[in-house]
mmCIF file of C-alpha atoms in Angstrom:
data_model
loop_
_atom_site.group_PDB
_atom_site.id
_atom_site.type_symbol
_atom_site.label_atom_id
_atom_site.label_comp_id
_atom_site.label_asym_id
_atom_site.label_seq_id
_atom_site.Cartn_x
_atom_site.Cartn_y
_atom_site.Cartn_z
ATOM 1 C CA LEU I 1 -21.455 -70.094 44.267
ATOM 2 C CA PHE I 2 -20.524 -66.555 43.307
ATOM 3 C CA LEU I 3 -17.257 -66.665 45.495
ATOM 4 C CA ALA I 4 -16.695 -70.267 45.537
ATOM 5 C CA GLY I 5 -16.485 -69.864 41.561
ATOM 6 C CA PHE I 6 -14.424 -67.123 41.763
ATOM 7 C CA ALA I 7 -12.011 -68.768 44.065
ATOM 8 C CA MET I 8 -11.427 -71.875 42.116
ATOM 9 C CA THR I 9 -11.343 -70.185 39.126
ATOM 10 C CA PHE I 10 -8.351 -67.855 40.129
ATOM 11 C CA VAL I 11 -6.867 -71.004 41.337
ATOM 12 C CA VAL I 12 -7.057 -73.364 38.643
ATOM 13 C CA LEU I 13 -6.373 -70.861 35.675
ATOM 14 C CA GLY I 14 -3.670 -69.559 37.223
ATOM 15 C CA VAL I 15 -1.754 -72.857 37.621
ATOM 16 C CA ASN I 16 -2.732 -73.965 34.195
ATOM 17 C CA ALA I 17 -1.303 -71.064 32.443
ATOM 18 C CA HIS I 18 1.947 -71.091 34.265
ATOM 19 C CA LEU I 19 2.333 -74.730 34.944
ATOM 20 C CA VAL I 20 5.320 -75.445 32.303
ATOM 21 C CA PRO I 21 7.233 -72.450 33.647
ATOM 22 C CA ILE I 22 6.513 -73.634 37.728
ATOM 23 C CA LEU I 23 7.912 -77.013 36.706
ATOM 24 C CA VAL I 24 10.939 -75.533 34.910
ATOM 25 C CA GLU I 25 11.692 -73.327 37.933
ATOM 26 C CA GLN I 26 11.890 -76.732 39.883
ATOM 27 C CA SER I 27 14.605 -78.022 37.666
ATOM 28 C CA MET I 28 12.476 -80.103 35.205
ATOM 29 C CA GLY I 29 13.228 -80.156 31.227
ATOM 30 C CA ARG I 30 10.984 -77.900 29.680
ATOM 31 C CA GLU I 31 9.878 -80.955 26.823
ATOM 32 C CA THR I 32 8.991 -83.104 30.182
ATOM 33 C CA ALA I 33 6.790 -80.091 31.685
ATOM 34 C CA VAL I 34 4.898 -79.399 28.292
ATOM 35 C CA TRP I 35 4.046 -82.911 28.149
ATOM 36 C CA ILE I 36 2.765 -83.198 31.958
ATOM 37 C CA ALA I 37 0.767 -79.772 31.319
ATOM 38 C CA GLY I 38 -0.823 -81.446 28.735
ATOM 39 C CA LEU I 39 -2.183 -84.123 31.161
ATOM 40 C CA ILE I 40 -4.430 -81.006 32.152
ATOM 41 C CA GLY I 41 -6.593 -81.326 29.342
ATOM 42 C CA ARG I 42 -6.919 -84.897 29.685
ATOM 43 C CA GLY I 43 -7.614 -84.609 33.241
ATOM 44 C CA SER I 44 -10.476 -82.022 32.493
ATOM 45 C CA ILE I 45 -12.220 -84.546 30.186
ATOM 46 C CA VAL I 46 -12.078 -87.279 32.958
ATOM 47 C CA GLY I 47 -13.039 -84.452 35.400
ATOM 48 C CA ARG I 48 -16.144 -83.069 33.324
ATOM 49 C CA ILE I 49 -17.750 -86.714 32.403
ATOM 50 C CA GLY I 50 -16.911 -88.141 36.034
ATOM 51 C CA THR I 51 -17.801 -84.990 37.960
ATOM 52 C CA GLY I 52 -21.247 -85.550 36.094
ATOM 53 C CA LEU I 53 -21.882 -88.856 36.722
ATOM 54 C CA LEU I 54 -20.729 -88.512 40.635
ATOM 55 C CA LEU I 55 -23.608 -85.593 40.765
ATOM 56 C CA ASP I 56 -26.051 -87.894 39.502
ATOM 57 C CA HIS I 57 -25.479 -90.729 41.930
ATOM 58 C CA PHE I 58 -24.396 -88.797 45.306
ATOM 59 C CA GLN I 59 -25.138 -85.986 47.383
ATOM 60 C CA SER I 60 -24.009 -83.370 45.208
ATOM 61 C CA VAL I 61 -22.969 -80.763 47.970
ATOM 62 C CA LYS I 62 -19.897 -83.021 49.163
ATOM 63 C CA ILE I 63 -19.128 -83.873 45.535
ATOM 64 C CA ALA I 64 -18.830 -79.985 44.794
ATOM 65 C CA ALA I 65 -16.924 -79.373 47.765
ATOM 66 C CA ALA I 66 -14.386 -82.360 47.237
ATOM 67 C CA VAL I 67 -13.848 -81.431 43.526
ATOM 68 C CA PHE I 68 -13.326 -77.449 44.769
ATOM 69 C CA VAL I 69 -10.535 -78.565 46.896
ATOM 70 C CA LEU I 70 -8.909 -80.661 44.285
ATOM 71 C CA PRO I 71 -6.378 -77.579 43.506
ATOM 72 C CA PHE I 72 -5.524 -77.324 47.126
ATOM 73 C CA ALA I 73 -3.385 -80.966 46.580
ATOM 74 C CA GLY I 74 -2.672 -79.987 43.236
ATOM 75 C CA CYS I 75 -0.791 -76.330 44.683
ATOM 76 C CA VAL I 76 0.659 -78.734 47.571
ATOM 77 C CA LEU I 77 2.327 -81.344 45.378
ATOM 78 C CA LEU I 78 3.702 -78.444 43.135
ATOM 79 C CA LEU I 79 5.302 -76.872 46.206
ATOM 80 C CA PHE I 80 7.263 -80.026 47.044
ATOM 81 C CA ALA I 81 7.812 -81.637 43.400
ATOM 82 C CA ASP I 82 11.060 -80.570 42.987
ATOM 83 C CA GLY I 83 11.338 -81.957 39.458
ATOM 84 C CA SER I 84 9.742 -85.076 40.514
ATOM 85 C CA LEU I 85 8.178 -86.497 37.641
ATOM 86 C CA PRO I 86 5.474 -88.674 39.756
ATOM 87 C CA VAL I 87 4.510 -85.794 41.819
ATOM 88 C CA ALA I 88 4.087 -83.343 39.001
ATOM 89 C CA LEU I 89 2.004 -85.680 37.019
ATOM 90 C CA THR I 90 -0.369 -86.152 39.906
ATOM 91 C CA ALA I 91 -0.501 -82.425 40.511
ATOM 92 C CA ALA I 92 -1.603 -81.829 37.069
ATOM 93 C CA VAL I 93 -4.195 -84.525 36.708
ATOM 94 C CA LEU I 94 -5.691 -83.015 40.069
ATOM 95 C CA ILE I 95 -5.866 -79.691 38.631
ATOM 96 C CA GLY I 96 -7.032 -80.807 35.372
ATOM 97 C CA LEU I 97 -10.219 -82.968 37.034
ATOM 98 C CA ALA I 98 -10.824 -79.738 39.069
ATOM 99 C CA LEU I 99 -10.725 -77.842 35.857
ATOM 100 C CA GLY I 100 -13.302 -80.305 33.977
ATOM 101 C CA GLY I 101 -15.825 -80.452 36.878
ATOM 102 C CA GLU I 102 -15.758 -76.808 37.821
ATOM 103 C CA PHE I 103 -18.242 -75.558 35.922
ATOM 104 C CA ASP I 104 -20.633 -78.707 35.727
ATOM 105 C CA VAL I 105 -20.759 -77.930 39.777
ATOM 106 C CA LEU I 106 -21.520 -74.651 39.647
ATOM 107 C CA ALA I 107 -24.201 -75.126 36.576
ATOM 108 C CA TYR I 108 -25.803 -78.246 38.651
ATOM 109 C CA LEU I 109 -25.818 -76.326 42.109
ATOM 110 C CA ALA I 110 -27.217 -73.154 40.586
ATOM 111 C CA SER I 111 -29.985 -75.399 39.050
ATOM 112 C CA ARG I 112 -30.717 -76.719 42.434
ATOM 113 C CA TYR I 113 -30.637 -73.535 44.692
ATOM 114 C CA PHE I 114 -32.271 -71.063 42.095
ATOM 115 C CA ALA I 115 -36.035 -71.090 40.706
ATOM 116 C CA ALA I 116 -35.900 -71.384 37.044
ATOM 117 C CA GLU I 117 -37.321 -67.763 36.525
ATOM 118 C CA GLU I 118 -33.942 -66.535 38.055
ATOM 119 C CA LEU I 119 -31.397 -69.082 37.226
ATOM 120 C CA GLY I 120 -30.043 -67.381 33.938
ATOM 121 C CA SER I 121 -29.374 -64.322 35.466
ATOM 122 C CA ARG I 122 -27.683 -65.756 38.739
ATOM 123 C CA PHE I 123 -25.893 -68.416 36.711
ATOM 124 C CA GLY I 124 -24.969 -65.231 34.637
ATOM 125 C CA TRP I 125 -23.496 -63.378 37.733
ATOM 126 C CA ILE I 126 -21.518 -66.721 38.735
ATOM 127 C CA MET I 127 -19.840 -66.886 35.422
ATOM 128 C CA MET I 128 -19.022 -63.399 35.538
ATOM 129 C CA ALA I 129 -17.192 -63.965 38.450
ATOM 130 C CA CYS I 130 -15.583 -66.855 37.065
ATOM 131 C CA GLY I 131 -14.890 -64.753 33.865
ATOM 132 C CA ILE I 132 -13.037 -61.950 36.075
ATOM 133 C CA ALA I 133 -11.069 -64.540 38.080
ATOM 134 C CA GLY I 134 -10.017 -66.544 34.655
ATOM 135 C CA GLY I 135 -8.453 -63.319 33.645
ATOM 136 C CA LEU I 136 -6.652 -62.304 37.219
ATOM 137 C CA GLY I 137 -5.733 -65.640 38.152
ATOM 138 C CA PRO I 138 -2.638 -65.935 35.584
ATOM 139 C CA VAL I 139 -1.989 -62.125 35.921
ATOM 140 C CA ALA I 140 -1.452 -62.589 39.664
ATOM 141 C CA ALA I 141 0.652 -66.006 39.029
ATOM 142 C CA GLY I 142 2.954 -63.801 36.576
ATOM 143 C CA LEU I 143 3.157 -60.797 39.089
ATOM 144 C CA ALA I 144 3.699 -62.862 42.160
ATOM 145 C CA ARG I 145 6.502 -64.670 40.572
ATOM 146 C CA ASP I 146 8.329 -61.697 39.096
ATOM 147 C CA VAL I 147 7.737 -59.673 42.702
ATOM 148 C CA SER I 148 9.181 -62.575 44.823
ATOM 149 C CA GLY I 149 11.452 -64.435 42.368
ATOM 150 C CA SER I 150 9.696 -67.924 42.739
ATOM 151 C CA TYR I 151 6.408 -69.318 42.136
ATOM 152 C CA ALA I 152 6.381 -70.983 45.652
ATOM 153 C CA THR I 153 4.938 -67.837 47.266
ATOM 154 C CA HIS I 154 1.987 -67.835 45.034
ATOM 155 C CA LEU I 155 1.456 -71.254 45.640
ATOM 156 C CA LEU I 156 1.077 -70.929 48.872
ATOM 157 C CA LEU I 157 -1.267 -67.823 48.555
ATOM 158 C CA LEU I 158 -3.365 -70.208 46.646
ATOM 159 C CA LEU I 159 -3.873 -72.701 49.390
ATOM 160 C CA PRO I 160 -6.429 -71.086 51.378
ATOM 161 C CA MET I 161 -8.413 -69.710 48.161
ATOM 162 C CA SER I 162 -8.689 -73.334 47.149
ATOM 163 C CA LEU I 163 -9.941 -74.129 50.601
ATOM 164 C CA LEU I 164 -12.160 -71.257 50.829
ATOM 165 C CA ALA I 165 -13.694 -72.641 47.713
ATOM 166 C CA GLY I 166 -14.255 -76.323 48.903
ATOM 167 C CA TRP I 167 -15.283 -74.740 52.408
ATOM 168 C CA LEU I 168 -18.050 -72.354 50.909
ATOM 169 C CA LEU I 169 -19.843 -75.177 49.404
ATOM 170 C CA ALA I 170 -19.625 -77.979 51.988
ATOM 171 C CA GLY I 171 -21.605 -75.224 53.839
ATOM 172 C CA LEU I 172 -24.419 -75.066 51.533
ATOM 173 C CA PRO I 173 -27.649 -76.103 52.869
ATOM 174 C CA ALA I 174 -29.997 -78.922 51.482
ATOM 175 C CA PHE I 175 -31.669 -78.123 48.528
ATOM 176 C CA ALA I 176 -34.718 -75.905 48.778
ATOM 177 C CA ARG I 177 -36.874 -78.308 46.621
ATOM 178 C CA PRO I 178 -36.397 -81.488 44.898
ATOM 179 C CA PRO I 179 -34.441 -81.712 41.793
ATOM 180 C CA ARG I 180 -36.228 -81.017 38.841
ATOM 181 C CA ASP I 181 -36.477 -83.899 36.334
#
């Protein structure tokens, strides 16, 4: 959960912070890019509520892994958007859905895998990893852009991180004890 949370936050917040320049770099107008970036917030709201509902009704590890792989699809779309409004819209919504579901997934799974007496400290470590990644992701995106002259290299590097985050959650074992009421 620690590593998956770090990888997911690094990817999602790095893309979120740089979405407007990523889209402008692809010949999209700045006003349109700003409007599209606003969809991340709307997607986040839907992602938070939707992820919670899905976790309540379906096998949570599969839902968690799916949420954590959404940024992969968003980054792939951004790599090939080339100024396309529908592609950029879809990418922003996917990033937003992932951003909304990320902490819900981590909190839910932590509550299932850790005993009550250790949940606070363990979840604190997970959130610390997310906090560090949240600071590093946007900086890495900007640095990669400065070094390579394009966001494409950074987006390519985010693809394995996105897959790693989903893979780490998909590989989690069945809950050690039944869910608490």
